[in-house]
Amino acid sequence: GLTPYEKKKYVWKMLYIYMLGYDVDFGHMEAVSLISAPKYPEKQVGYIVTSSLLNENHDFLRLAINTVRNDIIGRNETFQCLALTLVGNIGGREFAESLAPDVQKLLISSSCRPLVRKKAALCLLRLYRKNPDVVNVDGWSDRMAQLLDERDMGVLTSSMSLFVALVSNNHEAYWSCLPKCVKVLERLARNQDVPQEYTYYGIPSPWLQVKTMRALQYFPTVEDPNTRRSLFEVLQRVLMGTDVVKNVNKNNASHAVLFEALALVMHLDAEKEMMSQCVALLGKFIAVREPNIRYLGLENMTRMLMVADVQDIIKRHQAQIITSLKDPDISIRRRALDLLYGMCDVSNAKDIVEELLQYLSTADFAMREELSLKAAILAEKFAPDLSWYVDVILQLIDKAGDFVSDDIWFRVVQFVTNNEDLQPYAAMKAREYLDKPAIHETMVKVSAYILGEYSHLLARRPGCSPKEIFSILHEKLPTVSTSTIPILLSTYAKILMHTQPPDQDLQSQIWTIFSKYESCIDAEIQQRAVEYHALSMKGAALMDILAEMPKFPERQSPLIKKAEDSEADTAEQSAIKLRAQQQSSNALVVTDQRPANGTPPVSQLGLVKVPIMSNEDQSTAEQVVAHTNGALTIVDPQPPITPSPDLLGDLLGPLAIEGHTGIAPQSDPNMGSGFEGGTNPDALAIASVEEQTNTVQPIGNIAERFQALCLKDSGVLYEDPYIQIGIKAEWRVHHGQLVLFLGNKNIAPLNSVQALILPPSHLKMELSLVPETIPPRAQVQCPLEVINLQPSRDVAVLDFSYKFGTHMVNVKLRLPAVLNKFFQPITVTAEEFFPQWRSLSGPPLKLQEVVRGLRPMLLAEMVALFNSLRLMVCPGLDPNANNLVASTTFYSESTRAMLCLIRIETDPADRTQLRMTVASGDPTLTYELKEFIKEQLVYIPVPSRSAAPMPPQVRPTSPPNAVLDPGALLAGLL
Amino acid sequence: MGYDRKIHFVLLISRQGKVRLTKWYSPYTQKERTKIIRELSGTILTRAPKLCNFVEWRGFKVVYKRYASLYFCMCVDQDDNELEILEIIHHFVEILDRYFGSVCELDLIFNFHKAYFVLDEILIAGELQESSKKTVARLIAAQDSLVEVAKEQESSISNIIAQATK
């Protein structure tokens, strides 16, 4: 046999070989067996090598469980330490189940020394991550509170890490710990009772400070005024007292604390003053030389965008942020790109997108794809006019064709097809790009398509005769791949159709090409060639067959959807979310604006900016636009006409252009106004934005506020410059007691105050008297009683109006008396669950559905979501780790207390789908609950719910016009 | 996913791309480990000096710092506090420095196991365990002396045996 020394030596060598990158699949047994050696030196080697070599899923690890346990419960302190370290580093589920009680005992034991207890805290953290059930919430919250009183800083640091994990999963149980955290922070901030060895470059344990602030961010709010005041004092001190110093480490440590404090301030929704202080700090950071701080400044600014009302202040730093886009460091460039993407809106879209395009030519390949996708999305969402959108996408294809997916050029085609005004312009642009010596194949595709459809609109321009268009396109044919040839063939056929009277020469050229491809090996090409050849012999009938493509049905941009999907689970979620919540002022919506608010559609700008084009079929365009509107908004003054291609108009079009030398003979008043704006499009854009701010604008996003209140019980429901409506709710079984706080923010009274509740049929609601006048700077409280009669997902609406000066304001607000408020989370054990589950055997009590098109989220996120909806996730009931089981009790007058059970089976390979099974003793409840959960899981961006009557302006909130039109707003809200 | 946020792994890589220490706090298979090391050495070693100390990688962030010929890297989640991690690295380096007496790459090659001992006293479960350099130094010294004592006992026992069997 080997001597102990040799065993040690060889096991170390194995680890070394492994570390150098060689596969070491032998000797694991020897390493594990050293753990049970009686003497410290061998044991130590066994423990350390095992925990470096193996991972938690390794079979050999099981063999060691007993020895490890014996070491943990044994009397030898050094053995305890070794064992706790191993379990803390690689312990898996099995360890969690068999060792957690012993580890807990060590952590709270008064006889253990700190060196053991701090390891026990982190070891327990590991076990808790593997199986949250190992910490029994009821008993543990008091213990946790005691641990936060710990004097030993090592134990306190470790305990705080444990606490962060516990509280992130379930903050409800740990409210009592909140003041203790603030105490810890105060102690550190004042440097009271912090031993010298725990100060790091003069800063009292920066790590503990950061951890404690982290923990506080998991509580939705800090309610107790004293605690809140103390906390804000500390935060204020950090924000103001952090200076830039020479020593790098001191700087890093103090800024680590500072950035965490910033995050906490943002989370706590601090007063406006403090927020602007934060933005000012960040503005300073993004301009400093030190790259780390610059990076973090940009990153935190992006996060800050989530907080309402700072966007305008952040915009002031736009130039600096654009500079960072050219930073030598890719990490910084990425942050800058994300921030620009997040802060873009109609007011700065042009500048930002143009910067992105410019940067695209020099950007490194690693970033080009992301960059072009983002530029395309922004161009689509915030295009001030459609011609600009077309310009941007064509430039994108020109500069980075390899990174422009088919989705992007399909989208351009959709827009051009659906907007007559745009067609001549797009055709002209496409024609211009064809003159370039070398163009990307995607450019060939998109220009061939557009010219096939619309080149006849250019016919009288130089270089745009059918023959010339054909020959310049045909030049590209030898350079393209088989996927492009069919598009070219279609274009040839269309050109042929538009050439009236037929040009014999052109016809024979094109026919020759068709007959050449009739024997092509590619089936698609062959079929097209044969069919077009035959069709084009039909003479006049060809016109009907090859008529212009009809409009595309409106659909969500695949691009935006893709971006949401691909980025949702990786990078900056915040920016994406923000994007999704901002109104989709994409071009299609823009054209729909007109009847809703009577302002000239912004898309007009695009078309009139194009010199002498497209006026000729204005009337057709008008009617078609009106038609599309009619389909969407129901109220349509004009009789809809079919959008069938107006062949006559098309043919006459070119003639009209020729005679069209000026804009003087304008008969259409709409055109006139459109044109005035058109001569100076920027002026108009500014004017319309100003008009917005003159009327009453809600502050913050109403839909977001409602969403937030669905998950918590107090907060702001609505706010505008004059009034703030807060809400506070208490829920007990099927009763709810809400209080509305109506606060007048001004020094003049608010008059004609009216509040009307529109309850759905399942809720009985009674609002106490609301006074007609709210005195200046006063707040009135109006209690509101709610009784839940039966399960339903319908939502109650508060119809609220008041008068301030000459402003009459009326808003319809959804009230957060939603299904989940009548849930009471309940934990069920396996013994309770399975009999129930089996007894509810099938429809209508148990319903199952495969749900697709979900917003992809990690399982842990889903767990958090369920818990926040008061659907208690019961870990461990389902043996499959990809599934989750949740339970809750629902209360209503008709159902009384009713147990609901939910099982979700996810597919780790495809997070956009899952199977959901919901069971309860009441068929309506089962159905409503199932639909409710589905709504929460399927991604519904806010604007789609409040979409229809929105102008393309900055704020995602309801426009003033809609405020005056309650019907429209109600429709939007519901 | 708050409760699973931590340092996922620690890597020490030399400027030539040789690995000097690895520690994995999240479960990765052997194959994944190799791939991660390859990818990250490619990304980090090629970064110019004077850039920031953070690299975004596969939805995570790698905080790294170069000390002489060695790169110390720690991988954390996207929304973790980067500077805090950067100073954990420095804290680790200072302790190594104190322990070895101005540490250099060779120390970590010939005594790589000691680096593991030290790391285990600083991090467990991907979380900072102890922020006092003095405490860590004391604990490591105690471990070393335990090993020494065992060694002496052993040699004295083998002496006794040797003498008895003479």
CSV table of C-alpha atoms in Angstrom, one decimal, chain A residues 8 39-42 44, chain B residues 141-158:
chain,number,residue,atom,x,y,z
A,8,LYS,CA,-1.5,12.9,-0.4
A,39,LYS,CA,-5.5,12.5,10.7
A,40,TYR,CA,-5.9,16.1,9.8
A,41,PRO,CA,-3.3,16.3,7.0
A,42,GLU,CA,-4.9,13.5,4.9
A,44,GLN,CA,-7.6,18.1,4.7
B,141,ALA,CA,-1.4,29.5,10.3
B,142,ALA,CA,-3.3,27.2,12.7
B,143,GLN,CA,-4.0,24.7,9.9
B,144,ASP,CA,-0.3,24.8,8.9
B,145,SER,CA,0.7,24.1,12.4
B,146,LEU,CA,-1.7,21.2,12.6
B,147,VAL,CA,0.0,19.7,9.6
B,148,GLU,CA,3.4,20.3,11.1
B,149,VAL,CA,2.5,18.7,14.4
B,150,ALA,CA,1.2,15.7,12.6
B,151,LYS,CA,4.3,15.5,10.5
B,152,GLU,CA,6.5,15.6,13.6
B,153,GLN,CA,4.5,13.0,15.4
B,154,GLU,CA,4.8,10.8,12.3
B,155,SER,CA,8.5,11.2,12.1
B,156,SER,CA,8.9,10.6,15.8
B,157,ILE,CA,6.7,7.5,15.5
B,158,SER,CA,8.7,6.3,12.6
